[in-house]
Each structure stands twice: as structure tokens, then as C-alpha cells.
Amino acid sequence: MTQLAIIGGTGLTQLSGLTIIKREQLTTPYGSPSADFITGELNQKPVVFLARHGNPHTLAPHKINYRANIWGLKQLGVEDIIAVAAVGGITAAMQPAHIVIPDQIIDYTYSRKQTFFDDGNYPVKHIDFTFPYSPTLRSALIAAASQAGITISGRGTYGCTQGPRLETIAEINRMERDGCDLVGMTGMPEASLAKELDINYASVSVVANWAAGKSEGEITMPEIEQNLHIGMANTAKLLEAFIGLA
Ligand code: HPA
């Protein structure tokens, strides 16, 4: 089995069922990762876990050192990353608490460090990003969901916004016209950095709320927390099934 990492986002700062073997604080040429890397076992299979927003959750999406996180995972020999993230639902099927394995990305972020290869140390790298998520990992996650009896969407376009604020109705309408099904804040440059280092990467996106304007009124924190509670419990089951199949 290849070395697997799980990056946990909002609602998943720790992984239930993970037997912790080692905690490592790594330094990288790009600075400090979000948190200690936790090496352990899930269902008797080795896995590395990283809390994307730190532990406790203190790093806003634009302040996350994505380069240090991905570089650290590479240093640990990680070949596959499952990135769990909370998102807003834009199109009709993306209802709160639903799990989605997206297949495409539109990047609306700015001023984030996008590449490892821009400081004169290495030749500039132009990765192919036709398929931003690993088709192999996506298929395995879809198979695991079916085995675990969890209803998911096996495709969708993830629009990545800068945050940390949520969007306006007009912004969500524009994203929908662009073809986005989901909106989140952490999918980029995480996915492209993984690709730069030849790490397979897939996202388990958990819908926390209807995106702005897709339901009555404003988006509230209790609503987000309640939906994430359900969605993350299913995500934990999905991950266990995924690891069981690997
Ligand atoms: N927008 C952006 N990111 C999010 C949302 C949202 O509505 N919900 C959870 N993450």
C-alpha cells in the first residue's frame, strides 16, 4: 500500500479511530507547516494526519502555509493525499451535509504562494492540470462510499475563493454561471502544489451550508456546525472504508 495522508479541515481537526504512533514537528525550506504531522494507524493501515488550519483551528485559509504542508508530507514519503474540506453548496444536488468528490477546480484566490519553483532554486515548472484531482483516488473513494452505503456525488466543480469571509449572492451567482457546484477556501493551491510534487490528491468535500443566496436569509454558524457534524461522521466512515479497500 502506498503511504497515505489525510489533511483535515474545518470540522475534522482530529481523526477518530486513529491510533497515534508519532507526532513530528517538521521544518521545511518554505517555513512551518500548519501543525505537527501525526503518524498513526487507521484500521491497522498506516496514515499521516495533518490539521490544515492548525490545532487548535487558528489559521485562516489565506494564512495557511500550503507549501510547507505539502513539502512536509513529501518529506514523510506520502504518495496519496485525501484532503477533507468544508464547502458551500451552489447547485441543486449539493445540499447541506452531502459529501462530494469533485473532479474540477476553478481558482479565484489571489496572493497565495502558488508554486515551489519560483525562487531561482529550481527551473520553473508548468505542471499539466487538466485533471486536478487523481482519477485513481477519486474512483477508490467513490467505490468506498458505495461499499459503506453512503450517498455521495462523484463529481463536481470546486470554486476556491480567498475568504475568510463567505461570499455575496452576486459572487455565488457568478460562480454558478462559471460552472461551479461547490465553493470552498482551501482547495487551492493545495491541489496544484501536490501535483507539482507528483503526489496523488483527491478532495472529500463536505457541504456545510447552502452558498449565499441559495437558501433564505443569512448563513449561520450553528447551521454550519450541525451539517458538518453529520457530514464529518459520514466522512470518517468513508475514510475507514477507503482504507479497508486500499
Ligand atoms: N463559502 C466558502 N467556503 C465555505 C462555505 C461557503 O459558503 N461554507 C464552508 N466553506
PDB file of C-alpha atoms and ligand atoms in Angstrom:
ATOM      1  CA  MET A   1       0.000   0.000   0.000  1.00  0.00           C
ATOM      2  CA  THR A   2       1.249   3.482  -0.787  1.00  0.00           C
ATOM      3  CA  GLN A   3       1.778   5.970   2.019  1.00  0.00           C
ATOM      4  CA  LEU A   4      -1.473   7.833   2.588  1.00  0.00           C
ATOM      5  CA  ALA A   5      -2.070  11.209   4.207  1.00  0.00           C
ATOM      6  CA  ILE A   6      -5.329  12.766   5.293  1.00  0.00           C
ATOM      7  CA  ILE A   7      -5.495  16.534   5.555  1.00  0.00           C
ATOM      8  CA  GLY A   8      -8.316  17.516   7.876  1.00  0.00           C
ATOM      9  CA  GLY A   9     -10.156  20.813   7.536  1.00  0.00           C
ATOM     10  CA  THR A  10     -12.881  22.633   9.431  1.00  0.00           C
ATOM     11  CA  GLY A  11     -14.841  20.033  11.391  1.00  0.00           C
ATOM     12  CA  LEU A  12     -12.056  17.454  11.180  1.00  0.00           C
ATOM     13  CA  THR A  13      -9.148  18.634  13.343  1.00  0.00           C
ATOM     14  CA  GLN A  14      -8.581  15.110  14.556  1.00  0.00           C
ATOM     15  CA  LEU A  15      -9.333  11.713  13.159  1.00  0.00           C
ATOM     16  CA  SER A  16     -11.407   9.418  15.328  1.00  0.00           C
ATOM     17  CA  GLY A  17     -10.172   5.839  15.183  1.00  0.00           C
ATOM     18  CA  LEU A  18      -6.575   6.927  14.530  1.00  0.00           C
ATOM     19  CA  THR A  19      -4.022   5.167  16.745  1.00  0.00           C
ATOM     20  CA  ILE A  20      -1.230   7.687  17.154  1.00  0.00           C
ATOM     21  CA  ILE A  21       2.285   6.324  16.805  1.00  0.00           C
ATOM     22  CA  LYS A  22       4.333   9.504  16.381  1.00  0.00           C
ATOM     23  CA  ARG A  23       3.942  13.287  16.317  1.00  0.00           C
ATOM     24  CA  GLU A  24       6.527  15.176  14.278  1.00  0.00           C
ATOM     25  CA  GLN A  25       7.201  18.877  14.059  1.00  0.00           C
ATOM     26  CA  LEU A  26       8.905  19.355  10.692  1.00  0.00           C
ATOM     27  CA  THR A  27      10.624  22.392   9.272  1.00  0.00           C
ATOM     28  CA  THR A  28      10.745  22.886   5.533  1.00  0.00           C
ATOM     29  CA  PRO A  29      12.565  25.272   3.165  1.00  0.00           C
ATOM     30  CA  TYR A  30       9.179  27.033   2.854  1.00  0.00           C
ATOM     31  CA  GLY A  31       8.596  27.574   6.589  1.00  0.00           C
ATOM     32  CA  SER A  32       6.433  25.874   9.167  1.00  0.00           C
ATOM     33  CA  PRO A  33       3.535  23.550   8.397  1.00  0.00           C
ATOM     34  CA  SER A  34       0.120  24.144   9.994  1.00  0.00           C
ATOM     35  CA  ALA A  35       0.625  21.616  12.803  1.00  0.00           C
ATOM     36  CA  ASP A  36       2.552  18.531  13.856  1.00  0.00           C
ATOM     37  CA  PHE A  37       2.325  15.634  11.426  1.00  0.00           C
ATOM     38  CA  ILE A  38       0.665  12.724  13.187  1.00  0.00           C
ATOM     39  CA  THR A  39       1.714   9.298  12.015  1.00  0.00           C
ATOM     40  CA  GLY A  40      -0.567   6.505  13.069  1.00  0.00           C
ATOM     41  CA  GLU A  41      -2.830   3.685  12.017  1.00  0.00           C
ATOM     42  CA  LEU A  42      -6.426   3.715  10.905  1.00  0.00           C
ATOM     43  CA  ASN A  43      -7.924   0.223  10.586  1.00  0.00           C
ATOM     44  CA  GLN A  44      -4.385  -1.154  11.047  1.00  0.00           C
ATOM     45  CA  LYS A  45      -3.168   0.736   7.957  1.00  0.00           C
ATOM     46  CA  PRO A  46      -0.505   3.456   8.163  1.00  0.00           C
ATOM     47  CA  VAL A  47      -1.680   7.024   7.695  1.00  0.00           C
ATOM     48  CA  VAL A  48      -0.300  10.525   8.263  1.00  0.00           C
ATOM     49  CA  PHE A  49      -2.743  13.153   9.517  1.00  0.00           C
ATOM     50  CA  LEU A  50      -2.367  16.921   9.303  1.00  0.00           C
ATOM     51  CA  ALA A  51      -4.809  19.564  10.615  1.00  0.00           C
ATOM     52  CA  ARG A  52      -4.843  22.153   7.827  1.00  0.00           C
ATOM     53  CA  HIS A  53      -5.946  25.093   9.991  1.00  0.00           C
ATOM     54  CA  GLY A  54      -3.664  24.154  12.902  1.00  0.00           C
ATOM     55  CA  ASN A  55      -4.653  22.557  16.162  1.00  0.00           C
ATOM     56  CA  PRO A  56      -6.495  24.442  17.619  1.00  0.00           C
ATOM     57  CA  HIS A  57      -8.098  25.886  14.485  1.00  0.00           C
ATOM     58  CA  THR A  58      -6.388  29.301  14.229  1.00  0.00           C
ATOM     59  CA  LEU A  59      -5.069  29.659  10.668  1.00  0.00           C
ATOM     60  CA  ALA A  60      -7.366  31.439   8.214  1.00  0.00           C
ATOM     61  CA  PRO A  61      -7.421  29.929   4.697  1.00  0.00           C
ATOM     62  CA  HIS A  62      -5.181  32.637   3.188  1.00  0.00           C
ATOM     63  CA  LYS A  63      -2.658  32.271   6.046  1.00  0.00           C
ATOM     64  CA  ILE A  64      -2.161  28.530   5.688  1.00  0.00           C
ATOM     65  CA  ASN A  65       1.357  27.651   4.556  1.00  0.00           C
ATOM     66  CA  TYR A  66       0.244  25.244   1.834  1.00  0.00           C
ATOM     67  CA  ARG A  67       3.794  24.846   0.537  1.00  0.00           C
ATOM     68  CA  ALA A  68       5.166  23.796   3.929  1.00  0.00           C
ATOM     69  CA  ASN A  69       2.270  21.377   4.439  1.00  0.00           C
ATOM     70  CA  ILE A  70       2.720  19.621   1.097  1.00  0.00           C
ATOM     71  CA  TRP A  71       6.527  19.687   1.265  1.00  0.00           C
ATOM     72  CA  GLY A  72       6.401  18.157   4.764  1.00  0.00           C
ATOM     73  CA  LEU A  73       4.121  15.368   3.570  1.00  0.00           C
ATOM     74  CA  LYS A  74       6.508  14.652   0.689  1.00  0.00           C
ATOM     75  CA  GLN A  75       9.389  14.505   3.168  1.00  0.00           C
ATOM     76  CA  LEU A  76       7.447  11.844   5.065  1.00  0.00           C
ATOM     77  CA  GLY A  77       7.156   9.757   1.901  1.00  0.00           C
ATOM     78  CA  VAL A  78       3.468  10.453   1.289  1.00  0.00           C
ATOM     79  CA  GLU A  79       2.248   9.398  -2.168  1.00  0.00           C
ATOM     80  CA  ASP A  80      -1.526   9.852  -1.805  1.00  0.00           C
ATOM     81  CA  ILE A  81      -3.415  12.705  -0.128  1.00  0.00           C
ATOM     82  CA  ILE A  82      -7.101  12.727   0.731  1.00  0.00           C
ATOM     83  CA  ALA A  83      -7.960  16.344   1.533  1.00  0.00           C
ATOM     84  CA  VAL A  84     -11.114  16.821   3.584  1.00  0.00           C
ATOM     85  CA  ALA A  85     -12.710  20.265   3.325  1.00  0.00           C
ATOM     86  CA  ALA A  86     -15.910  22.048   4.298  1.00  0.00           C
ATOM     87  CA  VAL A  87     -17.669  23.766   1.384  1.00  0.00           C
ATOM     88  CA  GLY A  88     -20.805  25.672   0.483  1.00  0.00           C
ATOM     89  CA  GLY A  89     -23.290  24.077  -1.929  1.00  0.00           C
ATOM     90  CA  ILE A  90     -24.184  26.010  -5.089  1.00  0.00           C
ATOM     91  CA  THR A  91     -26.012  23.662  -7.483  1.00  0.00           C
ATOM     92  CA  ALA A  92     -29.174  21.713  -6.624  1.00  0.00           C
ATOM     93  CA  ALA A  93     -27.645  18.353  -5.680  1.00  0.00           C
ATOM     94  CA  MET A  94     -25.121  19.902  -3.290  1.00  0.00           C
ATOM     95  CA  GLN A  95     -27.375  20.021  -0.250  1.00  0.00           C
ATOM     96  CA  PRO A  96     -26.023  20.547   3.278  1.00  0.00           C
ATOM     97  CA  ALA A  97     -24.273  17.548   4.927  1.00  0.00           C
ATOM     98  CA  HIS A  98     -23.759  15.946   1.493  1.00  0.00           C
ATOM     99  CA  ILE A  99     -20.304  14.574   0.537  1.00  0.00           C
ATOM    100  CA  VAL A 100     -18.824  15.343  -2.877  1.00  0.00           C
ATOM    101  CA  ILE A 101     -15.699  14.034  -4.622  1.00  0.00           C
ATOM    102  CA  PRO A 102     -15.049  16.932  -7.018  1.00  0.00           C
ATOM    103  CA  ASP A 103     -13.380  16.429 -10.400  1.00  0.00           C
ATOM    104  CA  GLN A 104     -12.605  20.023 -11.435  1.00  0.00           C
ATOM    105  CA  ILE A 105     -11.430  23.292  -9.898  1.00  0.00           C
ATOM    106  CA  ILE A 106     -11.768  26.988 -10.661  1.00  0.00           C
ATOM    107  CA  ASP A 107      -9.291  29.095  -8.704  1.00  0.00           C
ATOM    108  CA  TYR A 108     -10.444  32.558  -7.558  1.00  0.00           C
ATOM    109  CA  THR A 109      -7.716  33.020  -4.932  1.00  0.00           C
ATOM    110  CA  TYR A 110      -5.010  35.668  -5.088  1.00  0.00           C
ATOM    111  CA  SER A 111      -1.683  36.447  -3.426  1.00  0.00           C
ATOM    112  CA  ARG A 112      -1.136  32.890  -2.261  1.00  0.00           C
ATOM    113  CA  LYS A 113       2.221  31.200  -2.836  1.00  0.00           C
ATOM    114  CA  GLN A 114       1.279  29.060  -5.831  1.00  0.00           C
ATOM    115  CA  THR A 115       4.415  27.094  -6.601  1.00  0.00           C
ATOM    116  CA  PHE A 116       7.579  25.557  -5.171  1.00  0.00           C
ATOM    117  CA  PHE A 117       9.516  26.570  -8.261  1.00  0.00           C
ATOM    118  CA  ASP A 118       9.727  30.359  -8.366  1.00  0.00           C
ATOM    119  CA  ASP A 119      12.662  31.500  -6.296  1.00  0.00           C
ATOM    120  CA  GLY A 120      15.573  30.767  -8.615  1.00  0.00           C
ATOM    121  CA  ASN A 121      16.498  27.499  -6.899  1.00  0.00           C
ATOM    122  CA  TYR A 122      14.773  25.297  -9.434  1.00  0.00           C
ATOM    123  CA  PRO A 123      13.747  25.630 -13.081  1.00  0.00           C
ATOM    124  CA  VAL A 124      10.197  26.989 -13.453  1.00  0.00           C
ATOM    125  CA  LYS A 125       7.686  24.134 -13.624  1.00  0.00           C
ATOM    126  CA  HIS A 126       4.448  24.252 -15.648  1.00  0.00           C
ATOM    127  CA  ILE A 127       2.513  21.216 -14.476  1.00  0.00           C
ATOM    128  CA  ASP A 128      -0.325  19.781 -16.517  1.00  0.00           C
ATOM    129  CA  PHE A 129      -3.530  20.443 -14.527  1.00  0.00           C
ATOM    130  CA  THR A 130      -6.146  19.091 -16.932  1.00  0.00           C
ATOM    131  CA  PHE A 131      -7.303  16.678 -14.246  1.00  0.00           C
ATOM    132  CA  PRO A 132      -6.573  18.464 -10.963  1.00  0.00           C
ATOM    133  CA  TYR A 133      -7.675  15.503  -8.831  1.00  0.00           C
ATOM    134  CA  SER A 134      -6.280  11.987  -9.121  1.00  0.00           C
ATOM    135  CA  PRO A 135      -8.759   9.856 -11.132  1.00  0.00           C
ATOM    136  CA  THR A 136      -7.475   6.748  -9.326  1.00  0.00           C
ATOM    137  CA  LEU A 137      -8.073   8.149  -5.843  1.00  0.00           C
ATOM    138  CA  ARG A 138     -11.448   9.551  -6.872  1.00  0.00           C
ATOM    139  CA  SER A 139     -12.583   6.149  -8.183  1.00  0.00           C
ATOM    140  CA  ALA A 140     -11.386   4.473  -4.989  1.00  0.00           C
ATOM    141  CA  LEU A 141     -13.296   6.987  -2.846  1.00  0.00           C
ATOM    142  CA  ILE A 142     -16.457   6.522  -4.921  1.00  0.00           C
ATOM    143  CA  ALA A 143     -16.140   2.733  -4.542  1.00  0.00           C
ATOM    144  CA  ALA A 144     -15.576   3.097  -0.783  1.00  0.00           C
ATOM    145  CA  ALA A 145     -18.691   5.273  -0.423  1.00  0.00           C
ATOM    146  CA  SER A 146     -20.770   2.703  -2.234  1.00  0.00           C
ATOM    147  CA  GLN A 147     -19.365  -0.089  -0.047  1.00  0.00           C
ATOM    148  CA  ALA A 148     -20.077   1.931   3.112  1.00  0.00           C
ATOM    149  CA  GLY A 149     -23.622   2.704   1.909  1.00  0.00           C
ATOM    150  CA  ILE A 150     -23.012   6.473   1.893  1.00  0.00           C
ATOM    151  CA  THR A 151     -24.704   8.524  -0.827  1.00  0.00           C
ATOM    152  CA  ILE A 152     -22.244  10.956  -2.397  1.00  0.00           C
ATOM    153  CA  SER A 153     -21.770  12.947  -5.602  1.00  0.00           C
ATOM    154  CA  GLY A 154     -18.863  11.532  -7.557  1.00  0.00           C
ATOM    155  CA  ARG A 155     -18.144  14.699  -9.472  1.00  0.00           C
ATOM    156  CA  GLY A 156     -18.441  18.469  -9.227  1.00  0.00           C
ATOM    157  CA  THR A 157     -16.529  21.666  -9.865  1.00  0.00           C
ATOM    158  CA  TYR A 158     -14.953  23.222  -6.777  1.00  0.00           C
ATOM    159  CA  GLY A 159     -14.562  27.005  -6.873  1.00  0.00           C
ATOM    160  CA  CYS A 160     -11.879  28.223  -4.492  1.00  0.00           C
ATOM    161  CA  THR A 161     -12.367  31.705  -3.044  1.00  0.00           C
ATOM    162  CA  GLN A 162      -9.950  33.767  -0.993  1.00  0.00           C
ATOM    163  CA  GLY A 163     -12.024  34.052   2.199  1.00  0.00           C
ATOM    164  CA  PRO A 164     -12.058  34.205   5.110  1.00  0.00           C
ATOM    165  CA  ARG A 165     -15.431  35.877   4.610  1.00  0.00           C
ATOM    166  CA  LEU A 166     -18.215  33.983   2.897  1.00  0.00           C
ATOM    167  CA  GLU A 167     -19.452  35.257  -0.477  1.00  0.00           C
ATOM    168  CA  THR A 168     -22.102  37.699  -1.645  1.00  0.00           C
ATOM    169  CA  ILE A 169     -25.136  36.483  -3.611  1.00  0.00           C
ATOM    170  CA  ALA A 170     -23.738  38.131  -6.746  1.00  0.00           C
ATOM    171  CA  GLU A 171     -20.416  36.335  -6.319  1.00  0.00           C
ATOM    172  CA  ILE A 172     -22.155  32.964  -5.943  1.00  0.00           C
ATOM    173  CA  ASN A 173     -24.348  33.690  -8.991  1.00  0.00           C
ATOM    174  CA  ARG A 174     -21.215  34.457 -10.997  1.00  0.00           C
ATOM    175  CA  MET A 175     -19.559  31.262  -9.780  1.00  0.00           C
ATOM    176  CA  GLU A 176     -22.638  29.278 -10.778  1.00  0.00           C
ATOM    177  CA  ARG A 177     -22.525  30.817 -14.267  1.00  0.00           C
ATOM    178  CA  ASP A 178     -18.853  29.834 -14.385  1.00  0.00           C
ATOM    179  CA  GLY A 179     -19.842  26.226 -13.709  1.00  0.00           C
ATOM    180  CA  CYS A 180     -19.009  25.866 -10.007  1.00  0.00           C
ATOM    181  CA  ASP A 181     -21.018  23.360  -7.995  1.00  0.00           C
ATOM    182  CA  LEU A 182     -19.209  23.992  -4.717  1.00  0.00           C
ATOM    183  CA  VAL A 183     -17.414  26.864  -3.039  1.00  0.00           C
ATOM    184  CA  GLY A 184     -14.560  26.492  -0.575  1.00  0.00           C
ATOM    185  CA  MET A 185     -11.468  28.405   0.508  1.00  0.00           C
ATOM    186  CA  THR A 186      -8.654  25.869   0.875  1.00  0.00           C
ATOM    187  CA  GLY A 187      -8.616  23.699  -2.250  1.00  0.00           C
ATOM    188  CA  MET A 188      -6.031  25.900  -3.953  1.00  0.00           C
ATOM    189  CA  PRO A 189      -3.084  25.974  -4.160  1.00  0.00           C
ATOM    190  CA  GLU A 190      -3.134  22.755  -2.125  1.00  0.00           C
ATOM    191  CA  ALA A 191      -4.135  20.611  -5.114  1.00  0.00           C
ATOM    192  CA  SER A 192      -1.640  22.103  -7.576  1.00  0.00           C
ATOM    193  CA  LEU A 193       1.228  22.018  -5.072  1.00  0.00           C
ATOM    194  CA  ALA A 194       0.590  18.313  -4.531  1.00  0.00           C
ATOM    195  CA  LYS A 195       0.689  17.846  -8.290  1.00  0.00           C
ATOM    196  CA  GLU A 196       3.973  19.757  -8.521  1.00  0.00           C
ATOM    197  CA  LEU A 197       5.497  17.139  -6.213  1.00  0.00           C
ATOM    198  CA  ASP A 198       3.829  14.196  -8.018  1.00  0.00           C
ATOM    199  CA  ILE A 199       1.584  13.345  -5.077  1.00  0.00           C
ATOM    200  CA  ASN A 200      -1.848  11.928  -5.948  1.00  0.00           C
ATOM    201  CA  TYR A 201      -4.505  14.201  -4.484  1.00  0.00           C
ATOM    202  CA  ALA A 202      -8.286  13.993  -4.121  1.00  0.00           C
ATOM    203  CA  SER A 203     -10.808  16.017  -2.137  1.00  0.00           C
ATOM    204  CA  VAL A 204     -13.626  14.855   0.084  1.00  0.00           C
ATOM    205  CA  SER A 205     -15.760  17.998   0.178  1.00  0.00           C
ATOM    206  CA  VAL A 206     -18.405  18.159   2.877  1.00  0.00           C
ATOM    207  CA  VAL A 207     -21.235  20.633   2.305  1.00  0.00           C
ATOM    208  CA  ALA A 208     -21.630  22.796   5.410  1.00  0.00           C
ATOM    209  CA  ASN A 209     -24.315  25.180   4.107  1.00  0.00           C
ATOM    210  CA  TRP A 210     -26.137  26.401   1.052  1.00  0.00           C
ATOM    211  CA  ALA A 211     -23.911  29.070  -0.508  1.00  0.00           C
ATOM    212  CA  ALA A 212     -25.040  32.710  -0.242  1.00  0.00           C
ATOM    213  CA  GLY A 213     -28.451  33.291  -1.803  1.00  0.00           C
ATOM    214  CA  LYS A 214     -29.224  29.590  -2.218  1.00  0.00           C
ATOM    215  CA  SER A 215     -31.395  29.498   0.886  1.00  0.00           C
ATOM    216  CA  GLU A 216     -33.492  32.027   2.770  1.00  0.00           C
ATOM    217  CA  GLY A 217     -31.611  34.618   4.777  1.00  0.00           C
ATOM    218  CA  GLU A 218     -28.046  34.618   6.022  1.00  0.00           C
ATOM    219  CA  ILE A 219     -25.685  31.723   6.679  1.00  0.00           C
ATOM    220  CA  THR A 220     -25.315  30.960  10.388  1.00  0.00           C
ATOM    221  CA  MET A 221     -22.576  29.209  12.363  1.00  0.00           C
ATOM    222  CA  PRO A 222     -24.961  26.837  14.190  1.00  0.00           C
ATOM    223  CA  GLU A 223     -26.294  25.676  10.803  1.00  0.00           C
ATOM    224  CA  ILE A 224     -22.733  25.087   9.547  1.00  0.00           C
ATOM    225  CA  GLU A 225     -21.748  23.197  12.696  1.00  0.00           C
ATOM    226  CA  GLN A 226     -24.815  20.992  12.606  1.00  0.00           C
ATOM    227  CA  ASN A 227     -24.322  19.999   8.965  1.00  0.00           C
ATOM    228  CA  LEU A 228     -20.607  19.414   9.433  1.00  0.00           C
ATOM    229  CA  HIS A 229     -21.340  17.191  12.413  1.00  0.00           C
ATOM    230  CA  ILE A 230     -23.387  14.875  10.180  1.00  0.00           C
ATOM    231  CA  GLY A 231     -21.125  15.210   7.123  1.00  0.00           C
ATOM    232  CA  MET A 232     -17.901  14.557   9.028  1.00  0.00           C
ATOM    233  CA  ALA A 233     -19.340  11.470  10.756  1.00  0.00           C
ATOM    234  CA  ASN A 234     -20.058  10.065   7.275  1.00  0.00           C
ATOM    235  CA  THR A 235     -16.626  11.187   6.099  1.00  0.00           C
ATOM    236  CA  ALA A 236     -14.991   9.190   8.897  1.00  0.00           C
ATOM    237  CA  LYS A 237     -16.948   6.109   7.758  1.00  0.00           C
ATOM    238  CA  LEU A 238     -15.976   6.775   4.150  1.00  0.00           C
ATOM    239  CA  LEU A 239     -12.292   7.057   5.059  1.00  0.00           C
ATOM    240  CA  GLU A 240     -12.373   3.813   7.008  1.00  0.00           C
ATOM    241  CA  ALA A 241     -13.972   2.040   4.057  1.00  0.00           C
ATOM    242  CA  PHE A 242     -11.427   3.632   1.696  1.00  0.00           C
ATOM    243  CA  ILE A 243      -8.543   2.419   3.827  1.00  0.00           C
ATOM    244  CA  GLY A 244     -10.103  -1.016   4.092  1.00  0.00           C
ATOM    245  CA  LEU A 245     -10.185  -1.283   0.281  1.00  0.00           C
ATOM    246  CA  ALA A 246      -6.635   0.047  -0.228  1.00  0.00           C
TER     247      ALA A 246
HETATM  248  N1  HPA B   1     -18.219  29.584   1.055  1.00  0.00           N
HETATM  249  C1  HPA B   1     -16.894  29.339   1.075  1.00  0.00           C
HETATM  250  N2  HPA B   1     -16.347  28.409   1.819  1.00  0.00           N
HETATM  251  C2  HPA B   1     -17.142  27.680   2.607  1.00  0.00           C
HETATM  252  C3  HPA B   1     -18.532  27.882   2.642  1.00  0.00           C
HETATM  253  C4  HPA B   1     -19.096  28.881   1.816  1.00  0.00           C
HETATM  254  O1  HPA B   1     -20.322  29.107   1.790  1.00  0.00           O
HETATM  255  N3  HPA B   1     -19.035  27.003   3.538  1.00  0.00           N
HETATM  256  C5  HPA B   1     -17.982  26.278   4.020  1.00  0.00           C
HETATM  257  N4  HPA B   1     -16.831  26.695   3.454  1.00  0.00           N
END
